[in-house]
Coordinates of C-alpha atoms in Angstrom, one line a residue:
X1 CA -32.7 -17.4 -5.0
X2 CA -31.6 -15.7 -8.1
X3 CA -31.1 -12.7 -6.0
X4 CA -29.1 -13.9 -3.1
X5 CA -27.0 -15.6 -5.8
X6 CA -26.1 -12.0 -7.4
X7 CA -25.5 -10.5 -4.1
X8 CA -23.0 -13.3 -3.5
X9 CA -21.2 -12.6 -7.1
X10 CA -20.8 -9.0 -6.2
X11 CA -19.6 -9.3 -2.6
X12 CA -16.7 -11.7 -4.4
X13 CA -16.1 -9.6 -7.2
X14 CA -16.2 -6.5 -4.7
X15 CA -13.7 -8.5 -2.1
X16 CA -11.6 -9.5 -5.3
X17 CA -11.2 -5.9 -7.3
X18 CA -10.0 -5.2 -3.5
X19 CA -7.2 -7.6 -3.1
X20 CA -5.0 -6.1 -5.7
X21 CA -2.5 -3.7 -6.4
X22 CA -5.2 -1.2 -7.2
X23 CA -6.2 -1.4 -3.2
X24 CA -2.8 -0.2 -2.4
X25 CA -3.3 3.0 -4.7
X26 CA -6.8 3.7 -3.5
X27 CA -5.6 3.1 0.2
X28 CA -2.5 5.6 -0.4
X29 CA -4.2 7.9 -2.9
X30 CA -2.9 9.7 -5.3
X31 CA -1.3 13.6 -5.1
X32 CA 0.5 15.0 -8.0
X33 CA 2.2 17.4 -5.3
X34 CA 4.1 17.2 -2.5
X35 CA 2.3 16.9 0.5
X36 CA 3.0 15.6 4.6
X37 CA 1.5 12.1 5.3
X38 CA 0.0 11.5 8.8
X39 CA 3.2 11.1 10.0
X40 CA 3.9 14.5 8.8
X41 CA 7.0 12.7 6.2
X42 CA 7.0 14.8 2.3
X43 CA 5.5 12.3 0.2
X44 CA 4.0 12.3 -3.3
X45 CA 2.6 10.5 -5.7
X46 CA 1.2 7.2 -4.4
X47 CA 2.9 7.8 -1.1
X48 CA 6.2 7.8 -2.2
X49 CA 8.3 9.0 0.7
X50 CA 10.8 11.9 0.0
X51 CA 12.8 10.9 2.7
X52 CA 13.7 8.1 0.9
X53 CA 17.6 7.6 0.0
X54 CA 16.8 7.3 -3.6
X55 CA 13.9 10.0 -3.8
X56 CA 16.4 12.5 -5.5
X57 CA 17.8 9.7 -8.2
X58 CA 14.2 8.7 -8.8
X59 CA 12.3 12.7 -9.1
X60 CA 15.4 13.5 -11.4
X61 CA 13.9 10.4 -14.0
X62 CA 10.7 12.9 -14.2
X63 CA 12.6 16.0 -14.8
X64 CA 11.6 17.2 -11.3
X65 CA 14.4 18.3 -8.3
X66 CA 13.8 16.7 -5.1
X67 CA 14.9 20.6 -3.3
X68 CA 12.3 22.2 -5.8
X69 CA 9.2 19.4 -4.5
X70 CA 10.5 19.8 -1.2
X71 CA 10.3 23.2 -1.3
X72 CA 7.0 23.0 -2.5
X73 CA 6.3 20.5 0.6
X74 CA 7.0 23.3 2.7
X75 CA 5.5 26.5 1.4
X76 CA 2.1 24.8 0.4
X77 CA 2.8 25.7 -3.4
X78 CA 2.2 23.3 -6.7
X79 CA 5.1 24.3 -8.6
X80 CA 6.8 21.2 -9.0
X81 CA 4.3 18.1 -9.9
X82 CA 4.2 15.0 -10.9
X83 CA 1.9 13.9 -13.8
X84 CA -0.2 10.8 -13.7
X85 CA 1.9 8.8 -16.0
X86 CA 4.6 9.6 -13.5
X87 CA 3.0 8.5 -10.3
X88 CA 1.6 5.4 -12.2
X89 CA 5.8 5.1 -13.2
X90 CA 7.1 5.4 -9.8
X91 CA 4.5 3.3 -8.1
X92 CA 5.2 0.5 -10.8
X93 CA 8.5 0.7 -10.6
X94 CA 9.6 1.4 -7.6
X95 CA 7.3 1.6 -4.6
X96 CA 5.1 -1.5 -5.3
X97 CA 7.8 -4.4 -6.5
X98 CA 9.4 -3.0 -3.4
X99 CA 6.5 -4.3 -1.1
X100 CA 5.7 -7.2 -3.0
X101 CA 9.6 -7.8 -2.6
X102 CA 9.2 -7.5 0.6
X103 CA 5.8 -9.5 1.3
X104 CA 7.4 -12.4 -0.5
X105 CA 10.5 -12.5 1.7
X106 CA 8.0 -12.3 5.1
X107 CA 5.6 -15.1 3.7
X108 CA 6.3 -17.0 0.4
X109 CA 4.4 -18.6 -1.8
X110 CA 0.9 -16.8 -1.0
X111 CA -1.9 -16.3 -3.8
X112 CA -2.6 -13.1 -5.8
X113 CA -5.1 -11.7 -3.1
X114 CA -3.0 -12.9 0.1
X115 CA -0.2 -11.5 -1.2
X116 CA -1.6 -8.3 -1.8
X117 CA -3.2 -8.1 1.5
X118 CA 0.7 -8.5 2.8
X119 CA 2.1 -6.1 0.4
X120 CA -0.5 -3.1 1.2
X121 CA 1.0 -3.6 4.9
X122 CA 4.6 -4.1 3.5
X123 CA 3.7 0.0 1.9
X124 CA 4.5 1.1 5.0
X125 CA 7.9 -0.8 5.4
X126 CA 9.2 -4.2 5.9
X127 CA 10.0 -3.1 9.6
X128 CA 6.4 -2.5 10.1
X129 CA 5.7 -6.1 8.4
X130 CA 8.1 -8.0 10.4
X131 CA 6.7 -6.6 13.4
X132 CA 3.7 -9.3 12.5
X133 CA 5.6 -12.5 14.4
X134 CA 2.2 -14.0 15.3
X135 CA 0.8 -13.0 12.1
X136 CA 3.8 -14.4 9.8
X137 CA 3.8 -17.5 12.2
X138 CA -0.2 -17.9 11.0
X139 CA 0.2 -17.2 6.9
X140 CA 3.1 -20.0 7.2
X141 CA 0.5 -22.4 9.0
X142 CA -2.3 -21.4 6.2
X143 CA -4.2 -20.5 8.9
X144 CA -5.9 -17.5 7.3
X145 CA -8.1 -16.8 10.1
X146 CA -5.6 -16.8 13.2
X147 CA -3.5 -14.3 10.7
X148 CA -6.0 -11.7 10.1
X149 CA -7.1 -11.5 13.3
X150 CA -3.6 -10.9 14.0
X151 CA -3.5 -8.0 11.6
X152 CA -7.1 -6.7 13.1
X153 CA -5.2 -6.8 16.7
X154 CA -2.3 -4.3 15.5
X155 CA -1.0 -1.1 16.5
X156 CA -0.9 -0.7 13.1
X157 CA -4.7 -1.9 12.5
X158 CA -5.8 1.3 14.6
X159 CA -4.0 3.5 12.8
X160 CA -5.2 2.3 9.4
X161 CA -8.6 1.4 10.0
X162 CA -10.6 0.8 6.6
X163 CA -7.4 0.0 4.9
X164 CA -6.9 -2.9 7.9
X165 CA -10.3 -4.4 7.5
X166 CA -10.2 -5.1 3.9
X167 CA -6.8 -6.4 4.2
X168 CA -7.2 -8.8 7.2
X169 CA -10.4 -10.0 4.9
X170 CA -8.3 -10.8 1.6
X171 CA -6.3 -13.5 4.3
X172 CA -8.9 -14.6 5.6
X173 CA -10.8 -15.1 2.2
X174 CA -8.0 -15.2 -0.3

């Protein structure tokens, strides 16, 4: 008994320290360098996209030129990096509130873990969120179950895989 019950504590605490912010860093990952993502976009840090309209604004905070990481991006070199203080930075700053921002707007008033399940999909844009109409239509109702297996049933979901499964199981588990 005693056992099962410590089993239980750590699948919570597990499914818990997963529905957080420090999901979406550990599902981007973290590169001091400029690098392609899978859809082959210059990205760095914790996957923020150089494509971005602000990228050059935001790398010139850190002393770095968005042509000089690019550049890097392109001949494989490690010139022109970011330290971890300045990933943590941007990601704070700019890339996360940014999802959350935009997880809010798709589905208000969720909990903590809900609403980090929604942001981690809102990383990759609200256009790719709002394309969850059944999904949205499900977090409105509270119907946590309906809504992540409306996540699991995603273009997106095969694309993501891990990532997918532990989000569509902070819904459904908040």
């Amino acid at each position: 008994m005693i056992k099962l019950f410590i089993l239980l504590v750590c699948l919570a605490s597990t499914t818990w320290a997963a529905c957080s912010r420090e999901q979406t860093v550990t599902n981007e990952g973290r590169r001091r360098c400029c690098y392609y993502d899978t859809k082959g976009i210059p990205t760095i840090g914790v996957g923020f996209n150089l494509q971005r309209s602000d990228a050059k604004t935001i790398l010139s905070k850190f002393g770095l030129s968005l042509s000089d990481v690019l550049t890097d991006c392109r001949l494989g070199t490690q010139k022109h990096c970011l330290t971890n203080s300045q990933m943590d930075s941007i990601f704070d700053s700019y890339e996360y509130p940014s999802a959350t921002q935009c997880a809010d707007s798709f589905a208000p008033g969720l909990s903590g873990q809900r609403r980090a399940a929604v942001a981690d999909v809102a990383f990759a844009g609200c256009g790719t969120l709002n394309q969850f109409a059944k999904m949205k239509a499900a977090l409105l109702k509270k119907d946590w179950a309906t809504a992540a297996k409306e996540l699991q049933n995603s273009k997106w979901c095969t694309q993501v895989k891990g990532r997918c499964t532990l989000d569509a199981d902070c819904i459904r588990n908040g």
